[in-house]
């Protein structure tokens, strides 16, 4: 749960006015790996800062880490002294070097800022499909046993079968998408390139053999940490 000041009445009014004026942020850069466009952090800040200031709002973003992960907190402040702080956003850099950590911080700032202020950058995030488990395992229901007819000690009940969720290339592709900080448009473009055809929605693809090809492509792809997010 996010943290907040004792009262956020003034902040809430100002944020409502801000959301009434801010528009969709234009995509001003191109990712050369996926051939798609995205809104940079600089462009987002440039677009929203005048509107924030107009309504007495400002944003403070505090990066941290634990040696392996980047941890980002975002605070929304109002001139009245009221404030709202997000839950920490934890991300692991693709490479644990200065460039990788810097890119991860920029990425975390951009996504945390957009989430805090409910900004639209025109990205197609089909997270609802991603969060649904695939090939979920259902434990078999045991048949009721009749009660013993004598006083002889009954045998111990048979142990229940154990099983893990079957491996899914689709779930593996979703995992690799998160690890490589790709949005759903990125994954869609990779899938279309590998399969050689247009897809309505990559999340609707069900053929595990096709997902295997996509996973192999994602595993061979090394995201350049020097690229801007």
Coordinates of N, CA and C in Angstrom, one line a residue:
X1 N 0.8 -1.2 0.0 CA 0.0 0.0 0.0 C 0.9 1.2 0.0
X2 N 0.5 2.2 -0.8 CA 1.3 3.5 -0.9 C 1.2 4.3 0.4
X3 N 2.1 5.1 0.7 CA 2.1 6.0 1.9 C 1.6 7.3 1.5
X4 N 1.0 8.0 2.5 CA 0.5 9.4 2.2 C 0.5 10.2 3.5
X5 N 0.4 11.5 3.3 CA 0.3 12.4 4.4 C -1.1 12.2 5.1
X6 N -1.2 12.8 6.3 CA -2.4 12.7 7.0 C -3.7 13.1 6.2
X7 N -3.5 14.1 5.5 CA -4.6 14.6 4.6 C -4.1 14.8 3.2
X8 N -4.9 14.4 2.2 CA -4.5 14.6 0.8 C -5.6 15.3 0.0
X9 N -6.4 16.1 0.7 CA -7.5 16.8 0.1 C -7.1 17.7 -1.0
X10 N -6.1 18.6 -0.6 CA -5.7 19.6 -1.6 C -4.9 18.9 -2.8
X11 N -4.1 17.9 -2.4 CA -3.4 17.2 -3.5 C -4.4 16.5 -4.4
X12 N -5.5 15.9 -3.9 CA -6.5 15.2 -4.7 C -7.1 16.2 -5.7
X13 N -7.5 17.4 -5.2 CA -8.1 18.4 -6.1 C -7.2 18.8 -7.2
X14 N -5.9 19.1 -6.8 CA -4.9 19.5 -7.8 C -4.6 18.4 -8.8
X15 N -4.6 17.1 -8.4 CA -4.3 16.0 -9.3 C -5.5 15.8 -10.3
X16 N -6.7 16.0 -9.8 CA -7.9 15.9 -10.7 C -7.8 17.0 -11.8
X17 N -7.4 18.2 -11.4 CA -7.3 19.3 -12.4 C -6.1 19.0 -13.4
X18 N -5.1 18.4 -12.8 CA -3.9 18.1 -13.7 C -4.4 17.0 -14.7
X19 N -5.1 16.0 -14.3 CA -5.5 14.9 -15.2 C -6.5 15.4 -16.2
X20 N -7.2 16.5 -15.9 CA -8.2 17.1 -16.8 C -7.5 17.8 -18.0
X21 N -6.2 18.2 -17.8 CA -5.5 19.0 -18.7 C -4.4 18.3 -19.5
X22 N -3.8 17.3 -18.9 CA -2.7 16.6 -19.6 C -3.3 15.7 -20.7
X23 N -2.6 15.6 -21.8 CA -3.0 14.8 -22.9 C -2.0 13.6 -23.1
X24 N -2.3 12.8 -24.1 CA -1.5 11.6 -24.4 C -0.1 12.2 -24.8
X25 N 0.9 11.6 -24.2 CA 2.3 12.0 -24.4 C 2.8 11.4 -25.8
X26 N 3.3 12.3 -26.6 CA 3.8 11.9 -27.9 C 5.0 11.0 -27.8
X27 N 5.1 10.0 -28.7 CA 6.3 9.1 -28.8 C 7.4 9.8 -29.6
X28 N 8.5 10.1 -29.0 CA 9.5 10.9 -29.6 C 10.8 10.2 -30.0
X29 N 10.9 8.9 -29.7 CA 12.1 8.2 -30.0 C 11.8 6.8 -30.5
X30 N 12.8 6.2 -31.2 CA 12.6 4.9 -31.8 C 13.6 3.9 -31.2
X31 N 13.0 2.7 -30.9 CA 13.9 1.6 -30.4 C 14.4 0.8 -31.6
X32 N 15.7 0.9 -31.9 CA 16.2 0.2 -33.1 C 16.1 -1.3 -33.1
X33 N 16.0 -1.9 -31.9 CA 15.9 -3.4 -31.8 C 14.5 -3.8 -32.3
X34 N 13.5 -3.1 -31.8 CA 12.1 -3.6 -32.1 C 11.4 -2.8 -33.2
X35 N 12.1 -1.7 -33.7 CA 11.5 -0.8 -34.7 C 10.2 -0.2 -34.3
X36 N 10.1 0.1 -33.0 CA 8.8 0.7 -32.5 C 9.2 2.0 -31.8
X37 N 8.2 2.9 -31.7 CA 8.5 4.2 -31.1 C 8.0 4.2 -29.6
X38 N 8.5 5.1 -28.8 CA 8.2 5.2 -27.4 C 8.4 6.6 -26.9
X39 N 7.8 7.0 -25.8 CA 7.9 8.3 -25.2 C 9.1 8.3 -24.2
X40 N 10.1 9.1 -24.5 CA 11.2 9.2 -23.6 C 10.9 9.9 -22.3
X41 N 11.7 9.6 -21.2 CA 11.5 10.2 -19.9 C 11.6 11.8 -20.1
X42 N 12.6 12.2 -20.8 CA 12.7 13.7 -21.0 C 11.5 14.3 -21.6
X43 N 10.9 13.7 -22.6 CA 9.7 14.2 -23.3 C 8.5 14.2 -22.3
X44 N 8.4 13.1 -21.5 CA 7.3 13.1 -20.6 C 7.4 14.2 -19.5
X45 N 8.6 14.4 -19.0 CA 8.8 15.4 -18.0 C 8.5 16.8 -18.6
X46 N 9.0 17.0 -19.8 CA 8.8 18.3 -20.5 C 7.3 18.6 -20.7
X47 N 6.6 17.6 -21.0 CA 5.1 17.8 -21.2 C 4.3 18.0 -19.9
X48 N 4.7 17.3 -18.9 CA 3.8 17.4 -17.7 C 4.3 18.5 -16.7
X49 N 5.6 18.9 -16.7 CA 6.0 19.8 -15.7 C 5.3 21.1 -15.6
X50 N 5.0 21.8 -16.7 CA 4.2 23.1 -16.6 C 2.8 22.9 -16.0
X51 N 2.2 21.7 -16.3 CA 0.8 21.5 -15.8 C 0.9 21.2 -14.3
X52 N 1.9 20.4 -13.9 CA 2.1 20.1 -12.5 C 2.3 21.4 -11.7
X53 N 3.2 22.3 -12.2 CA 3.5 23.5 -11.5 C 2.3 24.4 -11.5
X54 N 1.5 24.4 -12.5 CA 0.3 25.2 -12.6 C -0.7 24.9 -11.4
X55 N -0.7 23.7 -11.0 CA -1.6 23.2 -9.9 C -0.9 22.9 -8.6
X56 N 0.3 23.5 -8.5 CA 1.0 23.4 -7.2 C 1.6 22.0 -6.9
X57 N 1.8 21.2 -8.0 CA 2.3 19.8 -7.8 C 3.8 19.7 -8.3
X58 N 4.5 18.7 -7.7 CA 5.8 18.4 -8.2 C 6.0 16.9 -7.9
X59 N 7.0 16.4 -8.6 CA 7.3 14.9 -8.4 C 8.8 14.8 -8.0
X60 N 9.0 13.9 -7.0 CA 10.3 13.5 -6.5 C 10.5 12.0 -6.7
X61 N 11.6 11.6 -7.4 CA 11.9 10.2 -7.6 C 13.2 9.9 -6.9
X62 N 13.2 8.8 -6.1 CA 14.3 8.5 -5.3 C 14.8 7.1 -5.6
X63 N 15.9 7.0 -6.4 CA 16.5 5.7 -6.7 C 17.3 5.1 -5.5
X64 N 17.3 3.8 -5.5 CA 18.1 3.0 -4.5 C 18.4 1.7 -5.0
X65 N 19.0 0.8 -4.2 CA 19.3 -0.5 -4.7 C 19.8 -1.4 -3.5
X66 N 20.0 -2.7 -3.9 CA 20.4 -3.6 -2.9 C 21.7 -4.4 -3.4
X67 N 22.3 -3.9 -4.4 CA 23.5 -4.5 -5.0 C 23.1 -5.3 -6.3
X68 N 21.9 -5.8 -6.4 CA 21.5 -6.5 -7.5 C 20.3 -5.9 -8.2
X69 N 19.4 -5.3 -7.5 CA 18.2 -4.7 -8.0 C 18.2 -3.1 -7.9
X70 N 17.5 -2.5 -8.8 CA 17.3 -1.1 -8.7 C 15.9 -0.9 -8.0
X71 N 15.8 0.0 -7.0 CA 14.6 0.2 -6.3 C 14.2 1.7 -6.5
X72 N 13.0 2.0 -7.0 CA 12.6 3.3 -7.3 C 11.3 3.7 -6.5
X73 N 11.4 4.8 -5.8 CA 10.2 5.3 -5.1 C 9.9 6.7 -5.8
X74 N 8.6 6.9 -6.0 CA 8.1 8.1 -6.6 C 7.2 8.8 -5.6
X75 N 7.4 10.1 -5.4 CA 6.6 10.9 -4.5 C 5.9 12.0 -5.3
X76 N 4.6 12.2 -5.0 CA 3.9 13.3 -5.6 C 3.6 14.3 -4.4
X77 N 4.1 15.6 -4.6 CA 4.1 16.6 -3.6 C 3.1 17.7 -4.0
X78 N 2.5 18.3 -3.0 CA 1.6 19.5 -3.2 C 2.1 20.6 -2.4
X79 N 2.0 21.8 -2.9 CA 2.5 23.0 -2.2 C 1.9 23.2 -0.8
X80 N 0.8 22.5 -0.5 CA 0.3 22.6 0.9 C 1.1 21.8 1.9
X81 N 2.0 21.0 1.4 CA 2.7 20.0 2.2 C 2.2 18.6 2.2
X82 N 1.1 18.4 1.5 CA 0.5 17.1 1.4 C 1.4 16.3 0.4
X83 N 1.4 15.0 0.6 CA 2.2 14.1 -0.3 C 1.7 12.7 -0.4
X84 N 2.1 12.0 -1.5 CA 1.7 10.6 -1.7 C 2.9 9.9 -2.3
X85 N 3.2 8.8 -1.7 CA 4.4 8.0 -2.1 C 4.1 6.7 -2.6
X86 N 4.6 6.3 -3.7 CA 4.3 5.0 -4.3 C 5.0 3.8 -3.6
X87 N 4.5 2.6 -3.8 CA 5.2 1.4 -3.4 C 6.6 1.4 -4.2
X88 N 7.6 0.9 -3.5 CA 8.9 0.7 -4.3 C 8.8 -0.1 -5.5
X89 N 9.3 0.3 -6.6 CA 9.3 -0.4 -7.8 C 10.7 -1.1 -7.9
X90 N 10.8 -2.4 -8.0 CA 12.0 -3.2 -7.9 C 12.3 -3.8 -9.3
X91 N 13.4 -3.5 -9.9 CA 13.8 -4.0 -11.2 C 15.3 -4.5 -11.2
X92 N 15.5 -5.5 -11.9 CA 16.9 -6.0 -12.0 C 17.5 -5.6 -13.4
X93 N 18.7 -4.9 -13.3 CA 19.3 -4.5 -14.6 C 19.7 -5.7 -15.5
X94 N 19.6 -5.5 -16.8 CA 20.0 -6.5 -17.7 C 21.5 -6.9 -17.5
X95 N 22.3 -5.8 -17.3 CA 23.7 -6.0 -17.0 C 24.0 -5.2 -15.7
X96 N 24.8 -5.8 -14.8 CA 25.1 -5.1 -13.6 C 26.4 -4.3 -13.7
X97 N 26.3 -3.3 -14.6 CA 27.4 -2.3 -14.8 C 26.8 -0.9 -14.8
X98 N 27.6 0.1 -14.8 CA 27.1 1.5 -14.8 C 26.1 1.8 -15.8
X99 N 26.3 1.4 -17.1 CA 25.3 1.6 -18.1 C 24.0 0.9 -17.9
X100 N 24.2 -0.4 -17.5 CA 23.0 -1.2 -17.3 C 22.1 -0.6 -16.1
X101 N 22.8 -0.2 -15.0 CA 22.1 0.3 -13.9 C 21.4 1.7 -14.3
X102 N 22.2 2.5 -15.0 CA 21.6 3.8 -15.5 C 20.4 3.6 -16.3
X103 N 20.4 2.7 -17.3 CA 19.3 2.5 -18.1 C 18.1 2.0 -17.3
X104 N 18.4 1.1 -16.4 CA 17.3 0.5 -15.5 C 16.7 1.6 -14.7
X105 N 17.5 2.5 -14.2 CA 16.9 3.6 -13.4 C 16.0 4.5 -14.2
X106 N 16.5 4.8 -15.5 CA 15.7 5.6 -16.4 C 14.3 4.9 -16.7
X107 N 14.4 3.7 -17.0 CA 13.2 2.9 -17.3 C 12.3 2.9 -16.1
X108 N 12.8 2.6 -14.9 CA 12.0 2.6 -13.7 C 11.3 3.9 -13.4
X109 N 12.1 5.0 -13.6 CA 11.5 6.4 -13.4 C 10.4 6.6 -14.4
X110 N 10.6 6.2 -15.6 CA 9.5 6.5 -16.7 C 8.2 5.7 -16.3
X111 N 8.3 4.4 -16.0 CA 7.1 3.7 -15.8 C 6.5 4.0 -14.4
X112 N 7.3 4.3 -13.4 CA 6.7 4.7 -12.1 C 6.0 6.0 -12.2
X113 N 6.6 7.0 -13.0 CA 6.0 8.3 -13.2 C 4.7 8.2 -13.9
X114 N 4.7 7.4 -15.0 CA 3.4 7.2 -15.8 C 2.3 6.6 -14.9
X115 N 2.7 5.6 -14.1 CA 1.7 4.9 -13.2 C 1.2 5.9 -12.1
X116 N 2.1 6.6 -11.5 CA 1.7 7.5 -10.4 C 0.7 8.6 -10.9
X117 N 0.9 9.1 -12.2 CA 0.1 10.2 -12.7 C -1.0 9.7 -13.7
X118 N -1.1 8.4 -13.9 CA -2.0 7.8 -14.9 C -1.8 8.5 -16.2
X119 N -0.6 8.5 -16.7 CA -0.3 9.1 -18.0 C -0.5 8.1 -19.1
X120 N -0.9 8.6 -20.3 CA -1.0 7.7 -21.4 C 0.1 8.1 -22.4
X121 N 0.8 7.0 -22.8 CA 1.9 7.2 -23.9 C 1.5 6.4 -25.1
X122 N 0.3 5.9 -25.1 CA -0.2 5.1 -26.3 C 0.4 3.7 -26.4
X123 N 0.9 3.2 -25.3 CA 1.5 1.8 -25.3 C 0.4 0.8 -25.0
X124 N 0.4 -0.3 -25.7 CA -0.6 -1.4 -25.6 C -0.1 -2.4 -24.6
X125 N -0.5 -2.3 -23.4 CA -0.1 -3.2 -22.3 C -1.3 -4.2 -22.0
X126 N -1.2 -5.4 -22.6 CA -2.2 -6.4 -22.4 C -1.9 -7.2 -21.2
X127 N -1.7 -6.6 -20.0 CA -1.3 -7.3 -18.8 C -2.3 -8.3 -18.3
X128 N -3.6 -8.0 -18.6 CA -4.6 -9.0 -18.2 C -4.4 -10.4 -18.7
X129 N -4.0 -10.4 -20.0 CA -3.8 -11.7 -20.7 C -2.5 -12.3 -20.1
X130 N -1.5 -11.5 -19.8 CA -0.2 -12.0 -19.3 C -0.4 -12.6 -17.9
X131 N -1.3 -12.1 -17.1 CA -1.4 -12.5 -15.7 C -2.2 -13.8 -15.6
X132 N -2.9 -14.2 -16.7 CA -3.7 -15.4 -16.6 C -2.8 -16.7 -16.7
X133 N -2.8 -17.6 -15.8 CA -1.9 -18.8 -15.9 C -2.3 -19.6 -17.1
X134 N -1.4 -20.3 -17.7 CA -1.6 -21.2 -18.8 C -1.4 -22.6 -18.4
X135 N -2.2 -23.5 -18.9 CA -2.2 -24.9 -18.7 C -2.1 -25.2 -17.2
X136 N -3.0 -24.5 -16.4 CA -3.0 -24.7 -15.0 C -3.4 -26.1 -14.6
X137 N -2.8 -26.6 -13.5 CA -3.0 -28.0 -13.1 C -4.1 -28.0 -12.1
X138 N -5.0 -29.0 -12.3 CA -6.1 -29.2 -11.4 C -5.9 -30.6 -10.7
X139 N -5.8 -30.5 -9.4 CA -5.6 -31.8 -8.7 C -6.8 -32.7 -8.8
X140 N -6.6 -34.0 -9.0 CA -7.7 -34.9 -9.2 C -8.5 -35.0 -7.8
X141 N -9.8 -35.1 -7.9 CA -10.6 -35.2 -6.7 C -10.7 -36.7 -6.4
X142 N -10.4 -37.0 -5.1 CA -10.4 -38.4 -4.6 C -11.9 -38.8 -4.5
X143 N -12.1 -40.2 -4.7 CA -13.4 -40.8 -4.6 C -13.7 -41.1 -3.1
X144 N -14.8 -40.7 -2.6 CA -15.1 -40.9 -1.2 C -15.0 -42.4 -0.8
X145 N -14.4 -42.8 0.3 CA -14.3 -44.2 0.7 C -15.3 -44.5 1.7
X146 N -15.8 -45.7 1.7 CA -16.8 -46.1 2.6 C -16.2 -46.4 4.0
X147 N -16.9 -46.2 5.0 CA -16.3 -46.5 6.4 C -16.1 -47.9 6.6
X148 N -15.0 -48.3 7.3 CA -14.7 -49.7 7.6 C -15.8 -50.4 8.4
X149 N -16.1 -51.7 8.1 CA -17.2 -52.4 8.7 C -16.8 -53.1 10.0
X150 N -15.5 -53.1 10.3 CA -15.0 -53.8 11.5 C -14.1 -52.9 12.3
X151 N -13.6 -53.3 13.4 CA -12.8 -52.5 14.3 C -11.3 -52.6 14.0
X152 N -11.0 -53.4 12.9 CA -9.6 -53.5 12.6 C -9.0 -52.1 12.2
X153 N -7.8 -51.9 12.5 CA -7.2 -50.6 12.1 C -7.2 -50.4 10.6
X154 N -7.7 -49.3 10.2 CA -7.7 -49.0 8.8 C -6.3 -48.7 8.3
X155 N -6.1 -48.9 7.0 CA -4.8 -48.6 6.4 C -4.7 -47.1 6.2
X156 N -3.5 -46.6 6.3 CA -3.3 -45.2 6.1 C -3.8 -44.7 4.7
X157 N -4.4 -43.5 4.6 CA -4.9 -43.1 3.3 C -3.7 -43.0 2.3
X158 N -4.0 -43.3 1.0 CA -3.0 -43.2 0.0 C -2.6 -41.7 -0.1
X159 N -1.3 -41.5 -0.4 CA -0.8 -40.2 -0.5 C -1.3 -39.6 -1.8
X160 N -1.6 -38.3 -1.8 CA -2.1 -37.6 -3.0 C -1.0 -37.4 -4.0
X161 N -1.3 -37.6 -5.3 CA -0.3 -37.4 -6.3 C 0.2 -35.9 -6.3
X162 N 1.4 -35.8 -6.5 CA 2.0 -34.4 -6.6 C 2.4 -34.2 -8.1
X163 N 2.2 -33.0 -8.5 CA 2.6 -32.6 -9.9 C 2.9 -31.1 -9.9
X164 N 3.8 -30.7 -10.8 CA 4.0 -29.3 -11.0 C 3.4 -28.9 -12.3
X165 N 3.2 -27.6 -12.4 CA 2.6 -27.0 -13.6 C 3.5 -27.3 -14.8
X166 N 2.9 -27.9 -15.9 CA 3.7 -28.2 -17.0 C 4.4 -27.0 -17.6
X167 N 5.6 -27.2 -18.1 CA 6.4 -26.1 -18.7 C 5.6 -25.6 -19.9
X168 N 5.7 -24.3 -20.0 CA 5.0 -23.6 -21.1 C 5.9 -22.6 -21.8
X169 N 6.1 -22.7 -23.1 CA 7.0 -21.8 -23.8 C 6.3 -20.4 -23.8
X170 N 5.0 -20.3 -23.7 CA 4.3 -19.0 -23.7 C 4.6 -18.3 -22.4
X171 N 4.6 -19.0 -21.2 CA 4.9 -18.4 -20.0 C 6.4 -18.0 -19.9
X172 N 7.2 -18.8 -20.6 CA 8.7 -18.5 -20.6 C 8.9 -17.2 -21.4
X173 N 8.1 -17.1 -22.5 CA 8.3 -15.8 -23.3 C 7.8 -14.6 -22.5
X174 N 6.7 -14.8 -21.7 CA 6.3 -13.7 -20.9 C 7.4 -13.3 -19.8
X175 N 8.0 -14.3 -19.3 CA 9.1 -14.1 -18.3 C 10.3 -13.3 -18.9
X176 N 10.7 -13.8 -20.1 CA 11.8 -13.1 -20.8 C 11.4 -11.7 -21.2
X177 N 10.2 -11.5 -21.6 CA 9.7 -10.1 -21.9 C 9.9 -9.2 -20.7
X178 N 9.6 -9.6 -19.5 CA 9.8 -8.8 -18.3 C 11.2 -8.6 -18.0
X179 N 12.0 -9.7 -18.1 CA 13.5 -9.6 -17.8 C 14.2 -8.6 -18.8
X180 N 13.7 -8.5 -20.0 CA 14.3 -7.6 -21.0 C 13.6 -6.3 -21.1
X181 N 12.7 -6.0 -20.1 CA 12.0 -4.7 -20.1 C 11.3 -4.3 -21.4
X182 N 10.7 -5.3 -22.0 CA 10.0 -5.1 -23.3 C 8.5 -4.8 -22.9
X183 N 7.9 -4.0 -23.7 CA 6.4 -3.8 -23.6 C 5.8 -4.8 -24.6
X184 N 4.4 -4.9 -24.5 CA 3.7 -5.9 -25.3 C 3.9 -5.6 -26.8
X185 N 4.0 -4.4 -27.2 CA 4.3 -4.1 -28.7 C 5.6 -4.7 -29.1
X186 N 6.6 -4.6 -28.2 CA 7.9 -5.2 -28.5 C 7.8 -6.7 -28.8
X187 N 7.1 -7.4 -27.9 CA 6.9 -8.8 -28.0 C 6.2 -9.2 -29.3
X188 N 5.2 -8.4 -29.6 CA 4.4 -8.6 -30.8 C 5.3 -8.5 -32.0
X189 N 6.1 -7.5 -32.1 CA 7.0 -7.4 -33.2 C 8.0 -8.5 -33.4
X190 N 8.5 -9.0 -32.2 CA 9.4 -10.1 -32.3 C 8.7 -11.3 -32.8
X191 N 7.5 -11.6 -32.3 CA 6.7 -12.8 -32.7 C 6.4 -12.7 -34.2
X192 N 6.0 -11.5 -34.7 CA 5.7 -11.4 -36.1 C 6.9 -11.6 -37.0
X193 N 8.1 -11.1 -36.5 CA 9.3 -11.3 -37.3 C 9.7 -12.8 -37.3
X194 N 9.6 -13.5 -36.2 CA 10.0 -14.9 -36.1 C 9.0 -15.8 -36.9
X195 N 7.7 -15.5 -36.8 CA 6.7 -16.3 -37.5 C 6.4 -15.9 -38.9
X196 N 6.8 -14.7 -39.3 CA 6.7 -14.3 -40.7 C 5.3 -13.9 -41.0
X197 N 4.5 -13.5 -40.1 CA 3.1 -13.1 -40.4 C 2.6 -12.1 -39.3
X198 N 1.6 -11.4 -39.7 CA 1.0 -10.4 -38.8 C 0.1 -11.1 -37.8
X199 N 0.1 -10.6 -36.6 CA -0.8 -11.2 -35.5 C -1.7 -10.1 -35.0
X200 N -3.0 -10.5 -34.7 CA -3.9 -9.6 -34.1 C -3.5 -9.2 -32.7
X201 N -3.2 -10.2 -31.9 CA -2.6 -10.0 -30.6 C -1.7 -11.2 -30.2
X202 N -0.5 -10.8 -29.8 CA 0.4 -11.9 -29.6 C 0.0 -12.8 -28.4
X203 N -0.8 -12.2 -27.5 CA -1.2 -12.9 -26.3 C -2.3 -14.0 -26.6
X204 N -2.9 -13.9 -27.8 CA -3.9 -14.8 -28.3 C -3.3 -16.0 -29.0
X205 N -1.9 -16.0 -29.2 CA -1.2 -17.1 -29.8 C -1.2 -18.3 -28.9
X206 N -1.6 -19.5 -29.3 CA -1.7 -20.6 -28.4 C -0.7 -21.8 -28.8
X207 N -0.2 -21.8 -30.0 CA 0.6 -22.9 -30.5 C 2.0 -22.9 -29.8
X208 N 2.2 -23.9 -29.0 CA 3.5 -24.0 -28.2 C 4.7 -24.1 -29.1
X209 N 4.6 -24.7 -30.2 CA 5.7 -24.8 -31.1 C 6.1 -23.4 -31.6
X210 N 5.1 -22.6 -31.9 CA 5.4 -21.2 -32.3 C 6.0 -20.4 -31.2
X211 N 5.5 -20.7 -30.0 CA 6.1 -20.0 -28.8 C 7.5 -20.4 -28.5
X212 N 7.8 -21.7 -28.9 CA 9.2 -22.1 -28.7 C 10.1 -21.4 -29.6
X213 N 9.7 -21.1 -30.8 CA 10.5 -20.3 -31.8 C 10.7 -18.9 -31.2
X214 N 9.7 -18.3 -30.6 CA 9.8 -17.0 -30.1 C 10.7 -17.0 -28.9
X215 N 10.6 -18.0 -28.0 CA 11.5 -18.1 -26.8 C 12.9 -18.2 -27.3
X216 N 13.2 -19.0 -28.3 CA 14.6 -19.1 -28.8 C 15.1 -17.8 -29.3
X217 N 14.3 -17.0 -29.9 CA 14.7 -15.7 -30.4 C 15.0 -14.8 -29.2
X218 N 14.1 -14.8 -28.2 CA 14.3 -13.9 -27.1 C 15.6 -14.3 -26.3
X219 N 15.9 -15.6 -26.2 CA 17.1 -16.0 -25.5 C 18.3 -15.6 -26.2
X220 N 18.2 -15.5 -27.5 CA 19.4 -15.1 -28.3 C 19.6 -13.6 -28.4
X221 N 18.6 -12.9 -27.8 CA 18.6 -11.4 -27.9 C 19.2 -10.8 -26.7
X222 N 20.3 -10.0 -26.9 CA 20.9 -9.3 -25.7 C 20.6 -7.8 -25.9
X223 N 19.8 -7.3 -24.9 CA 19.4 -5.9 -25.0 C 20.6 -5.1 -24.6
X224 N 20.8 -4.1 -25.5 CA 22.0 -3.1 -25.3 C 21.6 -2.2 -24.2
X225 N 22.3 -2.2 -23.0 CA 21.9 -1.4 -21.9 C 22.2 0.1 -22.1
X226 N 23.0 0.4 -23.2 CA 23.2 1.8 -23.5 C 22.1 2.5 -24.2
X227 N 21.1 1.7 -24.7 CA 20.0 2.3 -25.4 C 19.1 3.1 -24.4
X228 N 18.6 4.2 -24.8 CA 17.7 5.0 -24.0 C 16.4 4.3 -23.9
X229 N 15.7 4.4 -22.8 CA 14.3 3.8 -22.6 C 13.4 5.0 -22.7

